[in-house]
């Protein structure tokens, strides 16, 4: 529920409501707006009746949160969540571009890509060490050796590392290296994995399932928030539709809707969202125009030799053009590209 305080409520009254809610076991979030303070509360409503709260001094009204996701709802927390990845702030005015190969294939491939994307303006390096592949015969990733290369790339470039956790048994090892833990599309509703990853206390990049509704996606985020980890970045990566020309359909209406429904930052992944390198730049521009807080882009020094997702991977120079084009759109919107602090 949301407790709306009167415009002239005193600090003592606000604290009185917070204390009462916490005493009854509610999770509480305080938002101080310019006009009034709003208190989001999630818990067992039978422990504290609506009218008991409404009778407290300074309270104007109590409104239930009707949506099935509660902690992820904009009502619970009206201000945007800023996810801190080291010194980088995702979800604020600065846009962040995560770039790198689909899979870590070799030390050379990763280092070359890392330097190139850093130079072009990315703030984070992506690359799968553990790969969830549709076919068991496809390249499955370099596993622990891939993690070592990622750690080395961070050391050399200062880029934060984003990499996927595919199963619970490897979650701890991935968290030793990753600055952001990626939950892939295929695992969006792996609830045990969501809970395990949430408890590792690192930011989580939660990709939308390939056939997940907006509500299912936000409920998956709710699993992470309910574990007490609010450092969640959502990522729209395209959904399955009747269209077969593109690999997926990048759902920009979902992106804009989620920005309204939730306080969490939302990125777009036009690489998986289209599956075609020639569509990545136009869709990256459109995603930023639609309100994305950043992008996830696959980049490979030789896409023709890539062990996974070559057809949707940009060459480093194409990625540099993407960054320039996106910077132009960001400017029109009063935003700018995030930078790695010197
Ligand atoms: C990836 O980011 O390389 C990936 C496997 O993405 P998705 O889970 O969106 O398919
Ligand atoms: Mn990929």
Coordinates of C-alpha atoms and ligand atoms in Angstrom, one line a residue:
X1 CA 0.0 0.0 0.0
X2 CA 1.0 3.6 -0.3
X3 CA 0.6 6.0 2.6
X4 CA 0.2 9.6 1.4
X5 CA 1.2 12.1 4.1
X6 CA -0.5 15.5 4.4
X7 CA 1.5 18.3 2.7
X8 CA 2.2 19.9 6.1
X9 CA 3.0 16.6 7.9
X10 CA 5.7 17.0 10.5
X11 CA 8.9 14.9 10.5
X12 CA 7.8 13.3 13.8
X13 CA 4.5 12.2 12.2
X14 CA 6.3 10.7 9.1
X15 CA 8.7 8.8 11.4
X16 CA 5.8 7.6 13.5
X17 CA 4.1 6.0 10.5
X18 CA 7.4 4.4 9.3
X19 CA 8.1 3.0 12.8
X20 CA 4.5 1.6 13.1
X21 CA 4.8 -0.1 9.6
X22 CA 8.2 -1.5 10.4
X23 CA 7.0 -2.8 13.8
X24 CA 4.3 -4.8 11.9
X25 CA 6.9 -6.3 9.6
X26 CA 6.3 -4.1 6.5
X27 CA 9.0 -3.3 4.0
X28 CA 9.0 0.4 3.8
X29 CA 10.3 3.0 1.2
X30 CA 10.1 6.7 1.9
X31 CA 9.9 9.1 -1.0
X32 CA 10.1 12.8 -0.2
X33 CA 8.5 14.7 -3.1
X34 CA 8.5 18.5 -3.4
X35 CA 4.9 18.7 -2.3
X36 CA 4.5 15.7 0.0
X37 CA 6.0 12.6 1.4
X38 CA 4.8 9.2 0.2
X39 CA 5.5 6.0 2.1
X40 CA 5.4 2.7 0.1
X41 CA 4.8 -0.4 2.3
X42 CA 4.6 -4.0 1.5
X43 CA 3.6 -6.6 4.0
X44 CA 0.7 -8.5 5.6
X45 CA -2.3 -6.1 5.4
X46 CA -4.1 -8.0 8.1
X47 CA -1.4 -6.9 10.6
X48 CA -2.3 -3.3 10.1
X49 CA -5.7 -2.1 8.9
X50 CA -6.1 0.6 6.4
X51 CA -8.2 2.8 8.8
X52 CA -5.8 2.4 11.7
X53 CA -3.1 4.0 9.5
X54 CA -5.5 6.6 8.2
X55 CA -6.2 7.6 11.8
X56 CA -2.5 8.4 12.5
X57 CA -1.5 12.0 12.7
X58 CA -0.2 13.5 9.5
X59 CA -1.7 10.8 7.2
X60 CA -3.9 12.0 4.3
X61 CA -4.9 8.7 2.7
X62 CA -3.9 5.1 2.2
X63 CA -4.1 3.6 -1.3
X64 CA -3.6 -0.2 -2.1
X65 CA -1.0 -1.2 -4.8
X66 CA -3.3 -3.2 -7.0
X67 CA -0.6 -4.5 -9.4
X68 CA 0.8 -8.0 -8.7
X69 CA 4.3 -6.7 -8.6
X70 CA 4.7 -4.4 -5.6
X71 CA 8.3 -3.5 -4.8
X72 CA 9.0 -3.1 -8.6
X73 CA 6.0 -0.8 -9.0
X74 CA 6.4 2.9 -9.5
X75 CA 3.8 3.5 -6.8
X76 CA 6.0 1.9 -4.2
X77 CA 8.9 4.1 -5.1
X78 CA 8.0 7.1 -7.3
X79 CA 11.6 8.2 -7.9
X80 CA 13.9 6.4 -10.4
X81 CA 16.2 3.7 -9.0
X82 CA 19.8 4.4 -9.7
X83 CA 21.9 1.2 -9.9
X84 CA 25.5 1.8 -8.9
X85 CA 28.0 -0.3 -10.7
X86 CA 31.2 0.8 -9.0
X87 CA 31.2 4.5 -9.7
X88 CA 28.9 4.2 -12.7
X89 CA 25.2 5.2 -12.2
X90 CA 22.7 3.4 -14.3
X91 CA 19.2 4.9 -14.5
X92 CA 20.2 8.5 -14.0
X93 CA 20.7 11.2 -16.6
X94 CA 23.7 9.4 -18.1
X95 CA 23.2 6.6 -20.6
X96 CA 25.5 3.6 -20.3
X97 CA 26.5 1.3 -23.2
X98 CA 27.5 -2.3 -22.5
X99 CA 29.4 -3.8 -25.4
X100 CA 31.4 -6.8 -26.2
X101 CA 31.2 -10.2 -27.8
X102 CA 28.4 -12.7 -27.4
X103 CA 30.9 -15.2 -26.0
X104 CA 34.4 -14.9 -24.7
X105 CA 36.3 -17.0 -27.3
X106 CA 39.9 -16.3 -26.5
X107 CA 42.2 -13.8 -24.6
X108 CA 43.1 -12.0 -27.9
X109 CA 39.5 -11.7 -29.1
X110 CA 38.3 -10.3 -25.7
X111 CA 41.2 -7.8 -25.2
X112 CA 40.9 -6.5 -28.7
X113 CA 37.2 -6.0 -28.3
X114 CA 37.6 -4.5 -24.8
X115 CA 40.1 -1.8 -25.9
X116 CA 38.0 -1.0 -29.0
X117 CA 34.7 -0.5 -27.2
X118 CA 36.3 1.4 -24.4
X119 CA 37.8 3.8 -26.9
X120 CA 34.5 4.2 -28.6
X121 CA 32.6 5.1 -25.4
X122 CA 31.3 1.9 -23.7
X123 CA 31.4 1.9 -19.9
X124 CA 30.9 -1.8 -19.5
X125 CA 32.2 -4.9 -21.2
X126 CA 29.9 -7.9 -21.8
X127 CA 30.9 -11.4 -22.8
X128 CA 29.5 -14.8 -21.9
X129 CA 31.9 -17.3 -20.2
X130 CA 29.0 -19.7 -19.7
X131 CA 26.7 -19.7 -22.7
X132 CA 23.1 -20.9 -22.8
X133 CA 23.0 -22.3 -26.3
X134 CA 19.9 -23.7 -28.1
X135 CA 21.9 -26.6 -29.4
X136 CA 24.0 -28.8 -27.1
X137 CA 26.5 -29.1 -30.0
X138 CA 27.1 -25.3 -30.2
X139 CA 30.1 -23.6 -28.4
X140 CA 29.2 -23.6 -24.7
X141 CA 31.7 -20.9 -23.6
X142 CA 35.2 -21.1 -22.0
X143 CA 33.7 -21.3 -18.5
X144 CA 36.2 -20.4 -15.7
X145 CA 38.9 -19.5 -18.2
X146 CA 36.5 -17.0 -19.8
X147 CA 36.0 -15.4 -16.3
X148 CA 39.8 -15.1 -15.9
X149 CA 40.0 -13.2 -19.3
X150 CA 37.1 -10.9 -18.3
X151 CA 38.9 -10.1 -15.0
X152 CA 42.0 -9.3 -17.0
X153 CA 40.1 -7.1 -19.4
X154 CA 38.7 -5.0 -16.5
X155 CA 42.2 -4.7 -15.1
X156 CA 43.5 -3.4 -18.5
X157 CA 40.7 -1.1 -19.5
X158 CA 38.7 -0.1 -16.4
X159 CA 35.5 -1.4 -18.0
X160 CA 33.0 -2.9 -15.6
X161 CA 32.2 -6.6 -16.4
X162 CA 28.7 -7.9 -17.3
X163 CA 28.5 -11.7 -17.7
X164 CA 25.8 -14.3 -17.5
X165 CA 25.0 -16.7 -14.7
X166 CA 23.4 -19.8 -16.2
X167 CA 23.1 -22.0 -13.2
X168 CA 23.2 -21.9 -9.4
X169 CA 26.3 -24.0 -9.0
X170 CA 28.4 -21.5 -10.9
X171 CA 26.8 -18.4 -9.5
X172 CA 29.5 -17.8 -6.8
X173 CA 32.3 -18.2 -9.2
X174 CA 30.7 -15.7 -11.7
X175 CA 30.0 -13.2 -8.9
X176 CA 33.8 -13.2 -8.0
X177 CA 34.5 -11.6 -11.3
X178 CA 31.3 -9.9 -12.5
X179 CA 30.4 -6.3 -11.6
X180 CA 26.9 -7.1 -13.0
X181 CA 25.3 -10.5 -13.0
X182 CA 23.3 -11.2 -16.2
X183 CA 20.2 -13.4 -16.1
X184 CA 19.5 -14.4 -19.7
X185 CA 16.2 -14.6 -21.4
X186 CA 15.9 -18.3 -21.1
X187 CA 16.3 -18.1 -17.3
X188 CA 14.0 -15.2 -16.6
X189 CA 11.6 -17.5 -14.8
X190 CA 14.2 -19.7 -13.2
X191 CA 13.0 -18.6 -9.8
X192 CA 15.6 -20.5 -7.8
X193 CA 18.4 -18.9 -9.8
X194 CA 16.8 -15.5 -9.4
X195 CA 16.8 -15.9 -5.6
X196 CA 20.4 -17.2 -5.5
X197 CA 21.7 -14.4 -7.7
X198 CA 19.8 -11.7 -5.7
X199 CA 21.5 -12.9 -2.5
X200 CA 25.0 -12.4 -4.0
X201 CA 24.5 -8.7 -3.4
X202 CA 25.6 -7.5 -6.8
X203 CA 23.7 -5.6 -9.5
X204 CA 21.6 -7.9 -11.7
X205 CA 20.8 -7.4 -15.4
X206 CA 17.5 -9.1 -15.9
X207 CA 16.7 -9.8 -19.6
X208 CA 13.1 -10.2 -20.6
X209 CA 12.1 -13.8 -21.4
X210 CA 11.5 -14.4 -25.1
X211 CA 7.8 -14.9 -24.6
X212 CA 7.3 -13.2 -21.3
X213 CA 4.6 -10.6 -20.8
X214 CA 5.5 -7.3 -19.2
X215 CA 3.8 -8.4 -16.0
X216 CA 5.8 -11.7 -15.9
X217 CA 9.0 -9.8 -16.5
X218 CA 8.3 -7.4 -13.6
X219 CA 7.3 -10.3 -11.4
X220 CA 10.7 -11.9 -12.1
X221 CA 12.3 -8.6 -11.0
X222 CA 10.1 -8.7 -7.9
X223 CA 11.8 -12.1 -6.9
X224 CA 15.1 -10.2 -6.8
X225 CA 13.8 -7.2 -5.0
X226 CA 12.0 -9.4 -2.5
X227 CA 15.4 -10.8 -1.5
X228 CA 16.4 -7.2 -0.5
X229 CA 18.4 -6.5 -3.7
X230 CA 17.1 -3.4 -5.4
X231 CA 20.1 -3.2 -7.8
X232 CA 18.2 -4.5 -10.8
X233 CA 18.6 -3.3 -14.4
X234 CA 15.9 -4.6 -16.8
X235 CA 16.8 -5.3 -20.4
X236 CA 14.4 -5.6 -23.3
X237 CA 16.0 -8.0 -25.8
X238 CA 13.1 -8.8 -28.2
X239 CA 10.3 -11.2 -28.1
X240 CA 9.0 -14.0 -30.3
X241 CA 6.3 -12.9 -32.8
X242 CA 4.9 -14.2 -36.1
X243 CA 7.7 -12.3 -37.9
X244 CA 10.6 -14.4 -39.0
X245 CA 12.6 -11.9 -41.0
X246 CA 14.1 -10.6 -37.8
X247 CA 15.4 -13.0 -35.1
X248 CA 13.1 -11.4 -32.5
X249 CA 10.9 -8.3 -32.4
X250 CA 12.4 -5.6 -30.2
X251 CA 9.4 -4.5 -28.2
X252 CA 10.0 -0.7 -27.7
X253 CA 6.4 -0.3 -26.4
X254 CA 7.2 -2.6 -23.5
X255 CA 10.3 -0.6 -22.8
X256 CA 8.3 2.7 -22.6
X257 CA 5.6 1.0 -20.6
X258 CA 8.0 -0.5 -18.1
X259 CA 9.6 2.9 -17.6
X260 CA 6.2 4.1 -16.5
X261 CA 5.2 1.0 -14.5
X262 CA 8.5 0.6 -12.6
X263 CA 11.2 2.7 -11.0
X264 CA 13.9 0.3 -12.3
X265 CA 16.3 1.3 -15.1
X266 CA 15.7 -0.3 -18.5
X267 CA 18.2 -1.0 -21.2
X268 CA 17.6 -2.2 -24.8
X269 CA 19.5 -4.9 -26.6
X270 CA 19.0 -4.4 -30.4
X271 CA 21.5 -7.1 -31.2
X272 CA 19.4 -10.0 -30.0
X273 CA 16.3 -7.8 -30.6
X274 CA 16.8 -7.9 -34.3
X275 CA 19.5 -10.6 -35.0
X276 CA 20.7 -8.5 -37.9
X277 CA 23.7 -6.2 -37.7
X278 CA 22.3 -3.7 -40.3
X279 CA 19.3 -3.2 -38.0
X280 CA 21.2 -2.6 -34.8
X281 CA 22.0 1.1 -35.2
X282 CA 18.5 2.2 -36.2
X283 CA 17.0 0.3 -33.3
X284 CA 19.6 1.6 -30.9
X285 CA 18.6 5.1 -31.9
X286 CA 14.9 4.3 -31.5
X287 CA 15.4 2.7 -28.1
X288 CA 17.2 5.7 -26.7
X289 CA 14.5 8.0 -28.2
X290 CA 11.9 5.8 -26.4
X291 CA 13.5 6.3 -23.1
X292 CA 16.1 3.5 -22.6
X293 CA 18.7 4.1 -20.0
X294 CA 21.4 2.5 -22.1
X295 CA 22.1 -0.3 -24.5
X296 CA 23.6 -3.7 -24.7
X297 CA 25.4 -4.3 -28.0
X298 CA 27.3 -7.3 -29.4
X299 CA 30.7 -6.4 -30.9
X300 CA 33.2 -8.7 -32.4
X301 CA 36.5 -7.9 -34.2
X302 CA 35.7 -10.5 -36.9
X303 CA 32.0 -11.2 -36.9
X304 CA 32.4 -13.7 -39.7
X305 CA 34.5 -15.9 -37.4
X306 CA 32.4 -15.5 -34.3
X307 CA 31.5 -18.7 -32.4
X308 CA 28.1 -17.3 -31.5
X309 CA 25.8 -14.5 -32.8
X310 CA 28.1 -13.3 -35.6
X311 CA 25.3 -12.1 -37.9
X312 CA 24.1 -9.6 -35.2
X313 CA 27.6 -8.5 -34.1
X314 CA 29.0 -5.1 -35.1
X315 CA 32.7 -4.5 -36.0
X316 CA 34.5 -2.1 -33.7
X317 CA 34.2 0.8 -36.2
X318 CA 30.5 0.2 -36.7
X319 CA 30.1 0.3 -32.9
X320 CA 32.0 3.6 -32.8
X321 CA 29.4 5.0 -35.3
X322 CA 26.6 3.7 -33.2
X323 CA 27.9 5.5 -30.1
X324 CA 28.2 8.8 -32.1
X325 CA 24.6 8.5 -33.4
X326 CA 23.2 7.6 -30.0
X327 CA 25.1 10.5 -28.4
X328 CA 23.3 12.9 -30.8
X329 CA 19.9 11.5 -29.8
X330 CA 20.8 11.6 -26.1
X331 CA 21.6 15.3 -26.4
X332 CA 18.2 16.1 -27.9
X333 CA 16.7 14.4 -24.8
X334 CA 18.9 16.3 -22.4
X335 CA 20.9 13.2 -21.6
X336 CA 24.5 12.3 -22.2
X337 CA 26.7 9.3 -22.4
X338 CA 28.2 8.0 -19.1
X339 CA 32.0 7.9 -18.8
X340 CA 34.4 5.9 -16.8
X341 CA 35.8 8.2 -14.1
X342 CA 39.4 9.1 -14.7
Ligands
LIG1 C1 23.4 -12.8 -24.6 O1 23.3 -11.7 -24.1 O2 24.4 -13.2 -25.3 C2 22.2 -13.7 -24.5 C3 22.4 -15.1 -24.5 O3 21.1 -13.1 -24.5 P1 19.6 -13.6 -24.3 O4 19.5 -14.2 -23.0 O5 18.8 -12.3 -24.4 O6 19.3 -14.5 -25.5
LIG2 MN1 24.4 -13.3 -27.9

